[in-house]
Amino acid sequence: MQPFDGAPPPQMPPPPEAPDWKRLHLVSPILNSLSSSLRFWPVLLVAVVNQGGALLGIILLGVLLAALGVEILQYLRFDYRMAGTTLIVRSGVLVRRTRTVPADRVQQVSRNEKLRHRLFGVAELSVEVAGAGTEPEVKLSVVNTAEAERIRVRLQDARRKVGTAPPEPDHIVYRQPNRSLLLWAIFTSPLFTIPAVGAGLGALSDAIDLERAWGWLPEGGQLWFLAAAGMLGLVAATAINLARFYDMRLMQADADLRLDYGLLTRHRLELPSERIQALVLKLSPAGRLSGTVGVTVHNASSAGEATASHLPAIPRFDRDALLDRLVPGINVEAEVSGHPPAALRRSLIRWTWPVAAVTLAIWAGSQNVWGGLLLLALGPAAALGARAWRVLGHGETTDVVVSRRGAIRDHTAVIRKARVQSVSVVANWFQRRRRLATLRIQVAQPLGNVSIRDMDAADAVDLARRLSLENHGRPT
Amino acid sequence: MRPIDPRVRRQWRIEALAGSGFTLAIGVIALLTASLSRLWTAVLLIGLGALIVAGPQALVELRYRYWRYGMGADTLVLEYGVWTHRQSMTPYFRVQNVDVSQGPLERWLGLKRLTIRTASAFTDATIPGLDAAEAENLRLLILERAGRDAAV
């Protein structure tokens, strides 16, 4: 029998949003205390090197217990809730702090799942707003993965304007090929492996008697041992680089971009498209060898996650397609034009005078003719100066300004005009003589400042005026 | 474009004198511990001391002559610098906050310093040497023109 004579059952009003404050996951104090204990690794290293068995145990236990105590107190005094379109967080043991983050001010939401987090099915969620600090505005360390996803979706929904179309399903717009990542990792690793192995062996030789320790090696074996250690370091560094950026995917999630990457620590980064301030493309010598270019997406987030929105190894043939996804219609090469010949002279002087000065100082100090041989370095320095001038350039479209510079590592910045905070034209005496000037474009932190060096002075003033006046309509 | 208040020259002269005095004091202490064997060394050092004092004083006039600021309809424009000329433009709608500050010397001279802050720490928008009343007027005008938009 139908209740109410066949009338449809009364619709129950949706339950009001639970106003309850929520706590972090129960494992938070344990995981966080382990993390903070690891900061004391130099103390532990000293204890191990000095073979202090009992002392080591006491130090380790003391550090762990102290960290756990602090973390339990912080856990008990930390709670949060979503109230409408706002995330509210209360924290602080001695000094209480309530932080309110409106969803429409969010610059970036990042979710990190380190290996230890994945064991417990939890994640670290950082919500970042604009600012010059180095810490995220809100860090939930840690919540379970379902809760992290719920907060992310709530913040995303809150940003969407009322009456707009429902969100489209996420889809991959770009996947970084693992082959190019591997090549990049191989060519990048020697840069820091060789100094690291050297420093490690130096530290080891201070701590132990190398002569005695190497006694078991056959004649000439030390060289092989060093070569093997270097090779092992190289493989380890390559593996670390590979694991860090493994399986990188750029996804379109409604109006936002999402970046997923990492093998052991899995990162997920939400980048609201309209918050993107600039893109920076870097072509390093390692990138030239591996045929890749690094792309960093800059927004105005306050946290020190500069590497988080970095795609390190984009194959050069994929670059334009990816840029078109990030800034539709941009063709970097087509937009950029070179700087006046007067800038060549400045570039040559800028690269050669340090060599000349060092040579002169050495020659004056030692009166040694051989010191003059350093002048041979003037040739390569001049070649680099000439290349720096050839690379130097700038350009613009309706929406962006492009600045390109570099001699060894090419650096191209694509700045959205609508995000320019202020501009300044700077010209020193030498530049004024050649009718040159440097245009400085200021955008929100952390990128801060982009310089277009040695452009025509009249062009610099003209571009500065347009950049500061064109946007007066209002930010887009 | 307008010049800043001429009283700022007195402020800069006193600041420059304090800086020169500090440098000279260190130099004198160093000299007292060494012995001057030749006359020309002493003459050279006296000349250097005079340059340390007179140089910054001469620069004050030039520095003042090059300082200009202008309140455009949409942008605050500053021009300054002797060796390196700078022209900075800051749209009002990018303003996050406006600071007006006054040090002891400025208080004595009746001057104030106005700083505009945007979301970029590199924004170059500080006007020194403003008459106190003028600084307050500028502050209100900039805030009025800044409006209430999201500036980032």
XYZ file of C-alpha atoms in Angstrom:
628
model
C 0.000 0.000 0.000
C 1.258 3.378 -0.994
C 1.364 5.841 1.867
C -0.573 9.103 1.512
C -2.901 7.598 -1.142
C -0.295 7.186 -3.819
C 1.200 10.617 -3.348
C 4.962 10.642 -3.652
C 6.696 10.243 -0.331
C 7.625 13.553 1.226
C 11.159 14.596 0.386
C 13.232 14.774 3.464
C 15.357 17.915 3.600
C 19.044 17.132 3.185
C 20.714 16.701 6.538
C 22.432 19.894 7.633
C 26.152 19.896 7.269
C 27.721 18.351 10.311
C 29.226 21.280 12.188
C 31.559 18.949 14.032
C 35.192 19.727 14.138
C 37.330 16.914 12.828
C 40.638 15.667 14.072
C 43.580 14.419 12.052
C 44.093 10.684 11.626
C 45.090 8.794 14.774
C 48.468 7.800 13.360
C 49.424 11.462 12.880
C 51.447 11.825 16.104
C 53.418 8.652 15.384
C 54.220 9.514 11.754
C 54.966 13.156 12.491
C 57.191 12.341 15.479
C 59.177 9.926 13.290
C 59.608 12.696 10.717
C 60.695 15.245 13.293
C 63.086 12.735 14.944
C 64.821 12.280 11.624
C 65.813 15.949 11.814
C 68.223 14.967 14.593
C 70.168 12.622 12.323
C 73.480 14.506 12.826
C 73.329 13.714 16.584
C 72.665 10.062 15.816
C 75.441 9.999 13.207
C 77.941 11.348 15.747
C 76.840 8.712 18.281
C 77.185 5.910 15.681
C 80.616 7.084 14.507
C 81.816 7.275 18.099
C 80.425 3.773 18.670
C 78.436 4.882 21.672
C 76.142 1.838 21.956
C 74.252 2.585 25.183
C 74.425 6.315 24.673
C 72.996 5.892 21.167
C 70.046 3.937 22.539
C 69.327 6.572 25.189
C 69.598 9.456 22.706
C 67.361 7.689 20.187
C 64.727 6.880 22.792
C 64.842 10.370 24.304
C 64.469 12.103 20.956
C 61.623 9.810 19.918
C 59.709 10.219 23.212
C 60.130 14.003 23.241
C 58.960 14.270 19.623
C 56.025 11.954 20.294
C 54.983 14.000 23.335
C 55.022 17.246 21.361
C 53.144 15.686 18.462
C 50.439 14.205 20.753
C 49.875 17.646 22.302
C 49.658 19.223 18.851
C 47.308 16.481 17.672
C 44.964 17.077 20.615
C 44.904 20.825 19.932
C 44.421 20.592 16.153
C 41.033 20.346 14.454
C 39.400 21.553 11.275
C 36.118 21.773 9.441
C 34.619 22.872 6.161
C 31.997 25.547 6.772
C 30.252 26.387 3.512
C 32.976 27.545 1.142
C 35.558 28.034 3.869
C 38.108 25.740 5.469
C 38.668 26.577 9.142
C 41.590 25.209 11.133
C 42.279 25.607 14.855
C 45.762 24.809 16.112
C 48.427 25.663 18.684
C 49.308 24.279 22.102
C 50.297 27.425 23.972
C 49.180 30.050 21.462
C 45.812 29.188 19.910
C 45.349 30.089 16.294
C 42.246 29.919 14.115
C 42.896 30.133 10.413
C 40.135 30.662 7.878
C 40.805 29.946 4.221
C 38.083 30.965 1.722
C 38.001 28.509 -1.193
C 38.136 31.259 -3.812
C 41.534 32.368 -2.458
C 43.129 28.947 -2.817
C 46.116 28.956 -5.163
C 47.016 25.304 -4.947
C 46.003 22.110 -3.188
C 48.653 19.429 -2.942
C 48.357 15.931 -1.612
C 51.467 13.952 -0.760
C 51.514 10.256 -0.007
C 54.909 9.162 1.207
C 55.682 5.459 1.509
C 54.975 5.490 5.261
C 51.658 7.236 4.588
C 50.658 4.635 2.040
C 51.222 1.854 4.607
C 48.454 3.398 6.737
C 46.234 4.643 3.883
C 46.699 8.292 4.834
C 47.900 11.427 3.020
C 49.253 14.890 3.764
C 47.088 17.690 2.371
C 48.460 21.226 1.888
C 46.226 24.151 1.002
C 48.118 27.176 -0.259
C 47.061 30.772 -0.747
C 49.032 33.738 -2.084
C 51.858 35.020 0.083
C 55.570 35.255 0.541
C 55.945 32.672 3.314
C 57.607 29.317 2.933
C 54.955 27.180 4.616
C 51.506 26.283 3.284
C 48.574 28.197 4.750
C 47.027 24.948 5.990
C 48.710 21.575 6.304
C 46.656 18.558 7.354
C 49.283 16.038 8.288
C 47.807 13.421 8.060
C 44.213 12.491 7.160
C 42.929 9.326 5.536
C 42.954 9.358 1.752
C 39.150 9.410 1.427
C 38.972 12.457 3.697
C 41.773 14.188 1.742
C 39.829 13.598 -1.463
C 36.610 14.848 0.157
C 38.245 18.137 1.211
C 39.825 18.547 -2.209
C 36.482 18.053 -3.954
C 34.731 20.386 -1.492
C 37.287 23.132 -2.153
C 37.015 22.569 -5.904
C 33.197 22.670 -5.770
C 33.245 25.792 -3.627
C 35.418 27.573 -6.184
C 33.026 26.751 -9.009
C 30.531 29.529 -9.482
C 26.876 28.858 -8.791
C 24.933 27.889 -11.925
C 27.936 26.752 -13.944
C 27.976 23.376 -15.661
C 28.682 20.292 -13.569
C 32.309 19.191 -13.494
C 33.640 17.185 -16.389
C 35.383 13.927 -15.554
C 39.172 14.141 -15.186
C 41.132 13.312 -18.292
C 44.837 13.085 -19.007
C 46.085 15.912 -21.202
C 49.745 14.992 -21.087
C 51.815 12.052 -19.877
C 55.550 12.485 -19.475
C 57.290 9.611 -21.338
C 59.313 7.486 -18.928
C 62.016 7.069 -21.584
C 62.746 10.803 -21.673
C 62.622 10.903 -17.870
C 65.194 8.086 -17.719
C 67.498 9.873 -20.161
C 67.151 13.117 -18.206
C 67.852 11.307 -14.910
C 70.974 9.663 -16.355
C 72.403 12.931 -17.684
C 71.474 14.992 -14.601
C 72.812 12.558 -11.995
C 76.578 13.117 -12.493
C 76.095 16.780 -11.598
C 75.469 15.946 -7.991
C 76.694 12.341 -7.700
C 80.382 13.068 -8.197
C 80.563 15.893 -5.600
C 78.426 13.813 -3.207
C 80.656 10.722 -3.492
C 83.724 12.957 -3.035
C 82.269 14.625 0.054
C 81.167 11.253 1.450
C 84.644 9.739 1.078
C 86.165 12.883 2.617
C 83.901 12.578 5.658
C 84.652 8.837 5.875
C 88.394 9.396 5.823
C 88.032 11.749 8.804
C 86.024 9.202 10.769
C 87.976 6.011 10.083
C 91.495 4.981 9.165
C 91.182 4.400 5.418
C 94.642 2.804 5.132
C 93.646 0.096 7.594
C 90.129 -0.277 6.272
C 91.387 -0.799 2.723
C 94.019 -3.278 3.845
C 91.996 -6.252 2.582
C 91.914 -4.873 -0.958
C 94.519 -6.246 -3.420
C 97.171 -3.996 -4.951
C 95.463 -1.346 -7.140
C 92.072 -2.446 -5.838
C 91.410 0.948 -4.266
C 90.975 2.494 -7.710
C 88.437 -0.168 -8.697
C 86.694 0.306 -5.372
C 86.394 4.049 -5.981
C 85.152 3.487 -9.540
C 82.544 1.005 -8.270
C 81.463 3.437 -5.523
C 81.108 6.200 -8.125
C 79.104 3.940 -10.453
C 76.875 2.812 -7.586
C 76.310 6.466 -6.628
C 75.419 7.264 -10.224
C 72.910 4.416 -10.432
C 71.420 5.393 -7.059
C 71.106 9.067 -8.078
C 69.465 8.067 -11.373
C 67.051 5.811 -9.502
C 66.197 8.603 -7.021
C 65.535 11.065 -9.859
C 63.467 8.492 -11.703
C 61.424 7.547 -8.616
C 60.806 11.189 -7.739
C 59.165 12.125 -11.029
C 57.968 8.676 -12.153
C 54.682 8.360 -14.041
C 54.013 12.089 -14.282
C 50.580 12.924 -15.626
C 48.999 16.282 -16.245
C 45.229 16.067 -16.038
C 42.417 18.443 -16.747
C 40.031 18.330 -13.811
C 37.134 20.637 -14.633
C 38.724 24.123 -14.831
C 41.772 22.997 -12.880
C 44.957 21.274 -13.845
C 46.150 18.341 -11.827
C 49.658 16.981 -11.694
C 50.256 13.428 -10.440
C 53.729 11.961 -10.054
C 56.149 9.956 -7.916
C 56.893 6.287 -7.313
C 57.567 6.060 -3.575
C 56.111 9.432 -2.576
C 53.044 10.040 -4.674
C 52.246 13.746 -5.216
C 48.943 15.088 -6.429
C 48.776 18.796 -7.134
C 45.706 20.839 -7.956
C 46.479 23.987 -9.923
C 43.485 26.232 -10.624
C 44.085 27.292 -14.248
C 43.074 30.877 -13.672
C 45.690 31.169 -10.901
C 48.654 30.369 -13.144
C 50.994 33.369 -13.177
C 53.778 32.222 -15.419
C 55.542 29.271 -16.999
C 59.299 28.898 -16.939
C 61.076 26.669 -19.448
C 64.648 25.611 -18.736
C 66.935 23.942 -21.232
C 70.037 22.724 -19.400
C 73.100 20.935 -20.837
C 71.654 17.682 -19.420
C 68.379 18.528 -21.150
C 70.203 19.100 -24.459
C 71.844 15.682 -24.181
C 68.588 13.955 -23.315
C 66.465 15.998 -25.728
C 64.224 17.297 -22.950
C 63.191 20.622 -21.512
C 62.018 21.384 -17.941
C 58.763 23.256 -17.459
C 57.731 24.876 -14.150
C 54.200 26.138 -13.618
C 54.150 29.125 -11.262
C 51.167 30.315 -9.293
C 51.138 32.634 -6.294
C 51.243 29.867 -3.690
C 53.141 30.631 -0.533
C 54.627 27.240 0.206
C 58.118 26.162 -0.596
C 56.912 23.581 -3.111
C 58.777 25.150 -6.003
C 59.754 21.794 -7.381
C 56.270 20.383 -6.936
C 54.809 21.929 -10.080
C 57.908 21.170 -12.100
C 57.827 18.869 -15.118
C 61.542 18.163 -15.465
C 61.797 16.143 -18.663
C 59.395 17.117 -21.404
C 60.632 15.847 -24.800
C 61.397 18.892 -26.911
C 59.039 17.768 -29.679
C 56.201 17.682 -27.087
C 56.971 21.108 -25.682
C 54.706 23.187 -27.878
C 51.747 20.846 -27.479
C 52.119 21.008 -23.689
C 52.516 24.794 -23.667
C 49.404 25.090 -25.799
C 47.515 23.179 -23.107
C 48.794 25.498 -20.395
C 48.585 28.806 -22.303
C 46.336 28.251 -25.338
C 47.620 29.757 -28.581
C 51.203 30.339 -27.454
C 54.087 29.572 -29.794
C 57.195 30.651 -27.933
C 59.659 30.571 -30.831
C 57.378 32.581 -33.115
C 56.798 35.310 -30.555
C 60.390 35.988 -29.490
C 62.554 38.496 -31.340
C 66.192 39.313 -30.633
C 67.671 42.423 -29.029
C 69.597 45.284 -30.708
C 73.235 44.797 -31.790
C 74.240 47.308 -29.108
C 73.369 44.615 -26.578
C 76.005 42.309 -28.100
C 78.838 44.528 -26.890
C 77.432 44.578 -23.359
C 77.003 40.818 -23.419
C 80.624 40.305 -24.543
C 81.908 42.659 -21.819
C 79.725 41.008 -19.174
C 81.200 37.583 -19.967
C 84.834 38.542 -20.566
C 85.661 41.091 -17.874
C 85.707 38.590 -14.960
C 88.277 36.486 -16.864
C 90.364 39.570 -17.631
C 90.130 40.788 -14.016
C 91.173 37.412 -12.546
C 94.080 37.145 -15.013
C 95.241 40.664 -14.144
C 94.971 39.994 -10.401
C 96.972 36.760 -10.670
C 99.589 38.380 -12.895
C 99.884 41.431 -10.615
C 100.139 39.200 -7.534
C 102.685 36.694 -8.795
C 104.372 38.548 -11.690
C 104.281 35.130 -13.315
C 104.035 35.120 -17.108
C 102.191 31.791 -16.988
C 99.344 33.580 -15.229
C 98.764 35.298 -18.573
C 97.803 31.917 -20.053
C 94.476 32.424 -18.363
C 93.793 34.934 -21.119
C 93.154 31.922 -23.350
C 89.877 31.582 -21.449
C 88.799 34.882 -23.026
C 87.920 33.008 -26.232
C 85.320 30.660 -24.700
C 84.035 33.531 -22.504
C 83.511 35.709 -25.593
C 81.799 32.801 -27.386
C 79.423 32.416 -24.428
C 78.809 36.182 -24.441
C 77.919 36.058 -28.141
C 75.613 33.094 -27.566
C 73.959 34.894 -24.617
C 73.154 37.771 -26.995
C 71.770 35.431 -29.658
C 69.492 33.770 -27.095
C 68.426 37.084 -25.537
C 64.978 38.107 -26.689
C 61.429 38.967 -25.803
C 58.006 38.987 -27.354
C 54.330 39.287 -26.587
C 50.884 38.129 -27.586
C 47.543 39.493 -26.481
C 47.740 37.475 -23.261
C 51.387 36.881 -22.432
C 54.874 38.382 -22.406
C 57.802 36.099 -23.207
C 61.349 36.655 -21.989
C 64.288 34.491 -23.088
C 67.881 34.530 -21.824
C 70.814 32.244 -21.053
C 74.194 31.159 -22.345
C 74.776 27.736 -20.837
C 71.235 27.109 -19.621
C 68.436 28.706 -21.642
C 65.659 30.177 -19.561
C 62.339 31.215 -21.086
C 59.597 32.799 -18.987
C 56.034 33.116 -20.251
C 54.169 35.613 -18.048
C 50.431 36.155 -18.202
C 49.827 39.889 -18.653
C 46.756 39.710 -16.452
C 48.987 38.598 -13.549
C 51.611 41.353 -13.755
C 51.765 43.170 -10.413
C 54.028 46.062 -11.379
C 56.810 46.909 -13.828
C 59.973 48.963 -13.775
C 62.416 50.126 -16.415
C 66.016 50.312 -15.218
C 68.918 51.809 -17.180
C 72.414 52.385 -15.849
C 74.890 54.810 -17.388
C 76.386 52.229 -19.766
C 72.931 51.179 -20.960
C 71.805 54.784 -21.482
C 74.828 55.450 -23.708
C 73.640 52.637 -26.009
C 69.917 53.461 -25.679
C 69.282 50.172 -23.883
C 67.281 49.368 -20.767
C 66.238 46.425 -18.627
C 62.541 45.816 -18.134
C 61.651 44.179 -14.822
C 58.261 42.546 -14.569
C 57.035 41.796 -11.081
C 54.583 38.952 -10.485
C 53.374 37.424 -7.238
C 55.753 35.322 -5.162
C 57.484 32.917 -5.368
C 58.580 33.757 -8.937
C 58.695 37.428 -7.979
C 60.663 39.137 -10.708
C 61.428 38.487 -14.385
C 63.976 40.685 -16.155
C 64.208 41.381 -19.871
C 67.756 42.633 -20.136
C 69.215 45.079 -22.653
C 66.191 45.756 -24.811
C 65.753 48.938 -26.803
C 65.052 51.705 -24.242
C 62.041 53.125 -26.100
C 60.563 49.625 -26.528
C 61.095 48.951 -22.819
C 59.194 52.072 -21.747
C 56.448 51.366 -24.289
C 55.998 47.751 -23.131
C 56.095 48.819 -19.460
C 53.340 51.376 -20.052
C 51.166 48.877 -21.867
C 51.694 46.212 -19.197
C 50.728 48.563 -16.391
C 47.845 50.187 -18.251
C 46.341 47.316 -20.250
C 45.298 45.446 -17.155
C 43.639 48.287 -15.400
C 40.311 46.796 -16.498
C 40.615 44.234 -13.717
C 42.323 40.893 -13.258
C 40.931 38.051 -15.304
C 55.226 64.309 -12.456
C 55.964 66.031 -9.165
C 59.160 66.450 -7.161
C 59.327 65.256 -3.577
C 59.518 67.725 -0.685
C 62.823 69.739 -0.712
C 63.195 69.188 3.053
C 64.189 65.608 2.246
C 67.611 66.964 1.180
C 68.317 67.870 4.787
C 67.313 64.362 5.879
C 69.551 62.738 3.261
C 72.474 65.066 4.130
C 72.288 64.119 7.799
C 72.011 60.411 6.932
C 74.951 60.694 4.515
C 77.002 62.519 7.161
C 76.274 59.790 9.686
C 77.366 57.142 7.140
C 80.563 59.064 6.290
C 81.292 59.655 9.976
C 81.071 55.926 10.665
C 83.430 55.113 7.778
C 85.839 57.847 8.894
C 85.790 56.664 12.516
C 86.810 53.157 11.439
C 89.531 54.669 9.224
C 90.886 56.837 12.059
C 91.001 53.888 14.461
C 92.872 51.864 11.815
C 95.321 54.760 11.292
C 95.990 55.218 15.004
C 97.108 51.604 15.205
C 99.461 52.051 12.210
C 102.279 54.529 11.863
C 102.454 57.028 9.016
C 106.017 57.103 7.752
C 105.554 59.296 4.694
C 103.927 62.669 4.252
C 102.281 61.835 0.926
C 100.467 58.891 2.537
C 98.963 61.250 5.116
C 97.937 63.738 2.418
C 96.370 60.957 0.373
C 94.414 59.718 3.370
C 93.176 63.207 4.230
C 92.051 63.623 0.613
C 90.267 60.277 0.759
C 88.568 61.335 3.996
C 87.388 64.567 2.382
C 86.005 62.581 -0.552
C 84.158 60.217 1.801
C 82.471 63.232 3.414
C 81.939 65.485 0.378
C 80.981 62.796 -2.184
C 77.693 61.681 -0.613
C 76.823 65.324 0.183
C 77.199 66.245 -3.496
C 75.110 63.249 -4.521
C 72.197 64.385 -2.323
C 71.412 67.313 -4.641
C 71.548 65.125 -7.740
C 69.472 62.441 -6.075
C 66.803 64.986 -5.200
C 66.818 66.461 -8.718
C 66.094 63.074 -10.300
C 63.282 62.064 -7.911
C 59.782 62.422 -9.415
C 56.476 60.742 -8.779
C 53.137 60.903 -10.557
C 49.649 59.724 -9.775
C 48.190 58.601 -13.108
C 44.560 57.653 -13.540
C 45.397 53.951 -13.152
C 49.052 53.755 -12.221
C 51.502 55.185 -9.728
C 54.705 56.157 -11.555
C 58.063 56.759 -9.849
C 61.265 58.004 -11.498
C 64.559 58.233 -9.650
C 68.237 57.307 -9.641
C 71.470 59.125 -10.489
C 73.737 56.440 -11.923
C 70.970 53.954 -12.634
C 67.702 55.536 -13.743
C 64.582 53.715 -12.631
C 61.034 54.205 -13.753
C 58.520 52.023 -11.934
C 54.803 51.693 -12.636
C 52.352 50.086 -10.235
C 48.665 49.736 -11.161
C 46.441 50.762 -8.260
C 44.246 47.691 -8.449
C 47.281 45.526 -7.588
C 47.754 47.271 -4.234
C 47.574 44.930 -1.257
C 48.316 47.544 1.382
C 49.759 51.010 1.792
C 52.261 51.801 4.571
C 53.074 55.281 5.798
C 56.114 55.443 8.063
C 58.117 58.130 9.820
C 61.531 57.842 11.455
C 62.943 60.229 14.076
C 64.617 62.474 11.474
C 61.485 62.528 9.333
C 59.396 63.376 12.405
C 61.680 66.312 13.146
C 61.401 67.541 9.539
C 57.656 66.865 9.241
C 58.113 64.296 6.483
C 56.708 60.822 5.861
C 57.556 57.863 3.627
C 54.846 56.017 1.693
C 55.229 52.402 0.558
C 52.841 50.478 -1.654
C 52.850 46.708 -1.380
C 51.582 44.259 -3.990
C 51.646 40.452 -4.099
C 55.230 40.697 -5.353
C 57.971 41.489 -2.854
C 59.964 42.979 -5.757
C 57.528 45.800 -6.431
C 59.498 49.015 -6.227
C 57.074 51.638 -4.915
C 58.388 53.669 -1.988
C 58.165 57.448 -2.069
C 60.439 59.101 0.497
C 60.300 62.724 1.622
C 56.596 63.469 1.433
C 55.073 66.256 3.451
C 53.152 64.538 6.299
C 49.763 65.866 5.159
C 50.514 65.036 1.524
C 51.455 61.447 2.496
C 48.091 60.990 4.225
C 46.261 62.405 1.184
C 48.152 60.094 -1.147
C 47.406 57.106 1.072
C 43.667 57.782 0.957
C 43.732 58.451 -2.781
C 45.611 55.224 -3.549
C 43.302 53.165 -1.343
C 40.293 54.734 -3.021
C 41.642 53.937 -6.483
C 42.761 50.458 -5.424
C 39.108 49.419 -5.091
C 38.066 46.095 -3.695
C 39.095 43.563 -6.358
C 41.121 40.444 -5.799
C 44.591 41.729 -6.493
C 46.325 38.390 -7.123
